[in-house]
Every structure is written in C-alpha cells, then in structure tokens.
Amino acid sequence: MIARLSRVVPLLLVLAVVALVVYLVVAWRYSPNRGKEVLIRLFTIVTGALSAFFLIVCLYAWFDGNEAVLDLGASFLVAALVGLAVNRICRAVFLRHHPAYRIKPQKARRLGGLSRFWTRRR
C-alpha cells in the first residue's frame, strides 16, 4: 500500500510548492488570514477537480480491464480524496477561529437611486 502511494509523491510536491507560492504572495499582498482563505478555496477546487478526473480515469480503466492504469489511477484518487478531506478539516478549523470570514462582503447599492432621478425630471 505504501509503495503504491509513493507514486503520488511528485503530485504532492507540486501541490505543496503551489500552496507555498500562493500563500506567500497573498499573505504579503493582503494579510495572512486572506492568504489562508484563498488557499483553502483554491485547494478545494483543485483537489475536487483532481478527484473527479481520477475517478473518471479509474472508471474507464475498470471498464476497459486495464489493471495497471486502474492501480495507478486509484493511487492518485486516494491522494486527491485525502487532500480534499484535509482541506475541508482546515476550512472548519479556520472558520472556527475566524467566524467573521463566514460573512462575505456584499456590494453596496443605493436605495431609490433611480426613483430620485425620475422625481427630479417631473
């Protein structure tokens, strides 16, 4: 099992480097909390997409009867699903410590802006 999962080490290294670069850039530009929020959102999308892709690869290999591809795809699928689970746990911990990030800012709009325009025209 460990030998099979060792094949995904290059993928994990690439994801770790991407995470480090994204976090450092966003934390430097905005704030560390914003960096964590962006990183969590980005990795939810990335690991979700990887999970879906490798699930499709595994299903195709299973229907085709290709055991080698199924074994490799399953290894990558397990790594992506573990990454997604860890990401969701990190999100829960982040939101527990920073509950204000649950409430997203909304665009301000003027109430009655158009009605004021029409009342002046009369």
PDB file of C-alpha atoms in Angstrom:
ATOM      1  CA  MET A   1       0.000   0.000   0.000  1.00  0.00           C
ATOM      2  CA  ILE A   2       2.784   2.443   0.929  1.00  0.00           C
ATOM      3  CA  ALA A   3       4.710   1.553  -2.228  1.00  0.00           C
ATOM      4  CA  ARG A   4       1.643   2.279  -4.334  1.00  0.00           C
ATOM      5  CA  LEU A   5       1.055   5.619  -2.659  1.00  0.00           C
ATOM      6  CA  SER A   6       4.706   6.588  -3.134  1.00  0.00           C
ATOM      7  CA  ARG A   7       3.927   7.128  -6.829  1.00  0.00           C
ATOM      8  CA  VAL A   8       1.966  10.249  -5.979  1.00  0.00           C
ATOM      9  CA  VAL A   9       4.908  11.978  -4.300  1.00  0.00           C
ATOM     10  CA  PRO A  10       5.619  14.203  -7.362  1.00  0.00           C
ATOM     11  CA  LEU A  11       1.980  15.345  -7.404  1.00  0.00           C
ATOM     12  CA  LEU A  12       2.114  16.120  -3.695  1.00  0.00           C
ATOM     13  CA  LEU A  13       5.366  18.065  -4.119  1.00  0.00           C
ATOM     14  CA  VAL A  14       3.866  20.156  -6.941  1.00  0.00           C
ATOM     15  CA  LEU A  15       0.771  20.883  -4.840  1.00  0.00           C
ATOM     16  CA  ALA A  16       2.951  21.850  -1.858  1.00  0.00           C
ATOM     17  CA  VAL A  17       5.034  24.258  -3.955  1.00  0.00           C
ATOM     18  CA  VAL A  18       1.891  25.824  -5.453  1.00  0.00           C
ATOM     19  CA  ALA A  19       0.408  26.189  -1.966  1.00  0.00           C
ATOM     20  CA  LEU A  20       3.543  27.841  -0.629  1.00  0.00           C
ATOM     21  CA  VAL A  21       3.778  30.310  -3.510  1.00  0.00           C
ATOM     22  CA  VAL A  22       0.074  31.223  -3.406  1.00  0.00           C
ATOM     23  CA  TYR A  23       0.079  31.667   0.362  1.00  0.00           C
ATOM     24  CA  LEU A  24       3.233  33.798   0.416  1.00  0.00           C
ATOM     25  CA  VAL A  25       2.034  36.061  -2.394  1.00  0.00           C
ATOM     26  CA  VAL A  26      -1.466  36.584  -0.988  1.00  0.00           C
ATOM     27  CA  ALA A  27      -0.242  36.949   2.609  1.00  0.00           C
ATOM     28  CA  TRP A  28       2.336  39.517   1.516  1.00  0.00           C
ATOM     29  CA  ARG A  29      -0.149  41.405  -0.655  1.00  0.00           C
ATOM     30  CA  TYR A  30      -3.170  41.359   1.680  1.00  0.00           C
ATOM     31  CA  SER A  31      -2.985  39.528   5.027  1.00  0.00           C
ATOM     32  CA  PRO A  32      -2.152  36.072   6.390  1.00  0.00           C
ATOM     33  CA  ASN A  33      -5.820  35.319   7.044  1.00  0.00           C
ATOM     34  CA  ARG A  34      -6.738  36.291   3.493  1.00  0.00           C
ATOM     35  CA  GLY A  35      -3.911  34.037   2.288  1.00  0.00           C
ATOM     36  CA  LYS A  36      -5.361  31.112   4.209  1.00  0.00           C
ATOM     37  CA  GLU A  37      -8.842  31.811   2.868  1.00  0.00           C
ATOM     38  CA  VAL A  38      -7.622  31.963  -0.739  1.00  0.00           C
ATOM     39  CA  LEU A  39      -5.530  28.830  -0.268  1.00  0.00           C
ATOM     40  CA  ILE A  40      -8.466  26.891   1.160  1.00  0.00           C
ATOM     41  CA  ARG A  41     -10.737  27.996  -1.683  1.00  0.00           C
ATOM     42  CA  LEU A  42      -8.104  27.219  -4.328  1.00  0.00           C
ATOM     43  CA  PHE A  43      -7.305  23.780  -2.965  1.00  0.00           C
ATOM     44  CA  THR A  44     -10.974  22.885  -2.620  1.00  0.00           C
ATOM     45  CA  ILE A  45     -11.302  23.480  -6.352  1.00  0.00           C
ATOM     46  CA  VAL A  46      -8.009  21.788  -7.270  1.00  0.00           C
ATOM     47  CA  THR A  47      -8.466  18.663  -5.151  1.00  0.00           C
ATOM     48  CA  GLY A  48     -12.114  18.381  -6.161  1.00  0.00           C
ATOM     49  CA  ALA A  49     -11.168  18.557  -9.844  1.00  0.00           C
ATOM     50  CA  LEU A  50      -8.336  16.061  -9.350  1.00  0.00           C
ATOM     51  CA  SER A  51     -10.687  13.699  -7.523  1.00  0.00           C
ATOM     52  CA  ALA A  52     -13.260  13.884 -10.308  1.00  0.00           C
ATOM     53  CA  PHE A  53     -10.614  13.397 -13.013  1.00  0.00           C
ATOM     54  CA  PHE A  54      -9.003  10.381 -11.367  1.00  0.00           C
ATOM     55  CA  LEU A  55     -12.407   8.873 -10.610  1.00  0.00           C
ATOM     56  CA  ILE A  56     -13.186   9.054 -14.329  1.00  0.00           C
ATOM     57  CA  VAL A  57      -9.772   7.524 -15.120  1.00  0.00           C
ATOM     58  CA  CYS A  58     -10.406   4.696 -12.655  1.00  0.00           C
ATOM     59  CA  LEU A  59     -13.873   4.007 -14.044  1.00  0.00           C
ATOM     60  CA  TYR A  60     -12.561   3.968 -17.608  1.00  0.00           C
ATOM     61  CA  ALA A  61      -9.694   1.649 -16.670  1.00  0.00           C
ATOM     62  CA  TRP A  62     -12.085  -0.633 -14.790  1.00  0.00           C
ATOM     63  CA  PHE A  63     -14.465  -0.882 -17.759  1.00  0.00           C
ATOM     64  CA  ASP A  64     -11.508  -1.385 -20.106  1.00  0.00           C
ATOM     65  CA  GLY A  65      -9.978  -4.070 -17.864  1.00  0.00           C
ATOM     66  CA  ASN A  66      -6.624  -2.305 -17.576  1.00  0.00           C
ATOM     67  CA  GLU A  67      -5.382  -3.185 -14.094  1.00  0.00           C
ATOM     68  CA  ALA A  68      -2.143  -1.191 -14.268  1.00  0.00           C
ATOM     69  CA  VAL A  69      -3.932   2.067 -15.071  1.00  0.00           C
ATOM     70  CA  LEU A  70      -6.629   1.286 -12.515  1.00  0.00           C
ATOM     71  CA  ASP A  71      -3.977   0.758  -9.836  1.00  0.00           C
ATOM     72  CA  LEU A  72      -2.177   3.992 -10.701  1.00  0.00           C
ATOM     73  CA  GLY A  73      -5.403   5.976 -11.020  1.00  0.00           C
ATOM     74  CA  ALA A  74      -6.660   4.620  -7.712  1.00  0.00           C
ATOM     75  CA  SER A  75      -3.432   5.726  -6.019  1.00  0.00           C
ATOM     76  CA  PHE A  76      -3.875   9.257  -7.339  1.00  0.00           C
ATOM     77  CA  LEU A  77      -7.583   9.202  -6.475  1.00  0.00           C
ATOM     78  CA  VAL A  78      -6.831   8.250  -2.865  1.00  0.00           C
ATOM     79  CA  ALA A  79      -4.258  11.047  -2.598  1.00  0.00           C
ATOM     80  CA  ALA A  80      -6.704  13.593  -4.047  1.00  0.00           C
ATOM     81  CA  LEU A  81      -9.531  12.477  -1.740  1.00  0.00           C
ATOM     82  CA  VAL A  82      -7.250  12.624   1.319  1.00  0.00           C
ATOM     83  CA  GLY A  83      -6.169  16.109   0.227  1.00  0.00           C
ATOM     84  CA  LEU A  84      -9.814  17.159  -0.128  1.00  0.00           C
ATOM     85  CA  ALA A  85     -10.654  15.790   3.325  1.00  0.00           C
ATOM     86  CA  VAL A  86      -7.680  17.561   4.910  1.00  0.00           C
ATOM     87  CA  ASN A  87      -8.663  20.756   3.126  1.00  0.00           C
ATOM     88  CA  ARG A  88     -12.220  20.603   4.481  1.00  0.00           C
ATOM     89  CA  ILE A  89     -10.875  19.995   8.001  1.00  0.00           C
ATOM     90  CA  CYS A  90      -8.566  23.005   7.631  1.00  0.00           C
ATOM     91  CA  ARG A  91     -11.530  25.100   6.463  1.00  0.00           C
ATOM     92  CA  ALA A  92     -13.584  24.078   9.511  1.00  0.00           C
ATOM     93  CA  VAL A  93     -10.734  24.940  11.876  1.00  0.00           C
ATOM     94  CA  PHE A  94     -10.117  28.265  10.103  1.00  0.00           C
ATOM     95  CA  LEU A  95     -13.794  29.241  10.313  1.00  0.00           C
ATOM     96  CA  ARG A  96     -13.946  28.222  13.977  1.00  0.00           C
ATOM     97  CA  HIS A  97     -11.087  30.602  14.793  1.00  0.00           C
ATOM     98  CA  HIS A  98     -12.215  33.353  12.383  1.00  0.00           C
ATOM     99  CA  PRO A  99     -16.036  33.362  12.295  1.00  0.00           C
ATOM    100  CA  ALA A 100     -16.154  36.732  10.521  1.00  0.00           C
ATOM    101  CA  TYR A 101     -14.951  35.033   7.323  1.00  0.00           C
ATOM    102  CA  ARG A 102     -18.303  33.221   7.078  1.00  0.00           C
ATOM    103  CA  ILE A 103     -19.996  36.508   6.217  1.00  0.00           C
ATOM    104  CA  LYS A 104     -18.930  37.644   2.775  1.00  0.00           C
ATOM    105  CA  PRO A 105     -18.970  41.349   1.966  1.00  0.00           C
ATOM    106  CA  GLN A 106     -21.685  42.461  -0.422  1.00  0.00           C
ATOM    107  CA  LYS A 107     -21.677  45.270  -2.918  1.00  0.00           C
ATOM    108  CA  ALA A 108     -23.270  48.424  -1.640  1.00  0.00           C
ATOM    109  CA  ARG A 109     -26.168  49.787  -3.620  1.00  0.00           C
ATOM    110  CA  ARG A 110     -28.128  52.962  -3.338  1.00  0.00           C
ATOM    111  CA  LEU A 111     -31.735  52.508  -2.482  1.00  0.00           C
ATOM    112  CA  GLY A 112     -34.041  54.573  -4.590  1.00  0.00           C
ATOM    113  CA  GLY A 113     -31.318  55.948  -6.831  1.00  0.00           C
ATOM    114  CA  LEU A 114     -33.409  55.587  -9.969  1.00  0.00           C
ATOM    115  CA  SER A 115     -36.575  56.874  -8.325  1.00  0.00           C
ATOM    116  CA  ARG A 116     -34.785  60.076  -7.316  1.00  0.00           C
ATOM    117  CA  PHE A 117     -33.756  60.565 -10.903  1.00  0.00           C
ATOM    118  CA  TRP A 118     -37.329  60.256 -12.171  1.00  0.00           C
ATOM    119  CA  THR A 119     -38.760  62.553  -9.464  1.00  0.00           C
ATOM    120  CA  ARG A 120     -36.368  65.337 -10.462  1.00  0.00           C
ATOM    121  CA  ARG A 121     -37.368  65.027 -14.116  1.00  0.00           C
ATOM    122  CA  ARG A 122     -41.048  65.844 -13.467  1.00  0.00           C
TER     123      ARG A 122
END
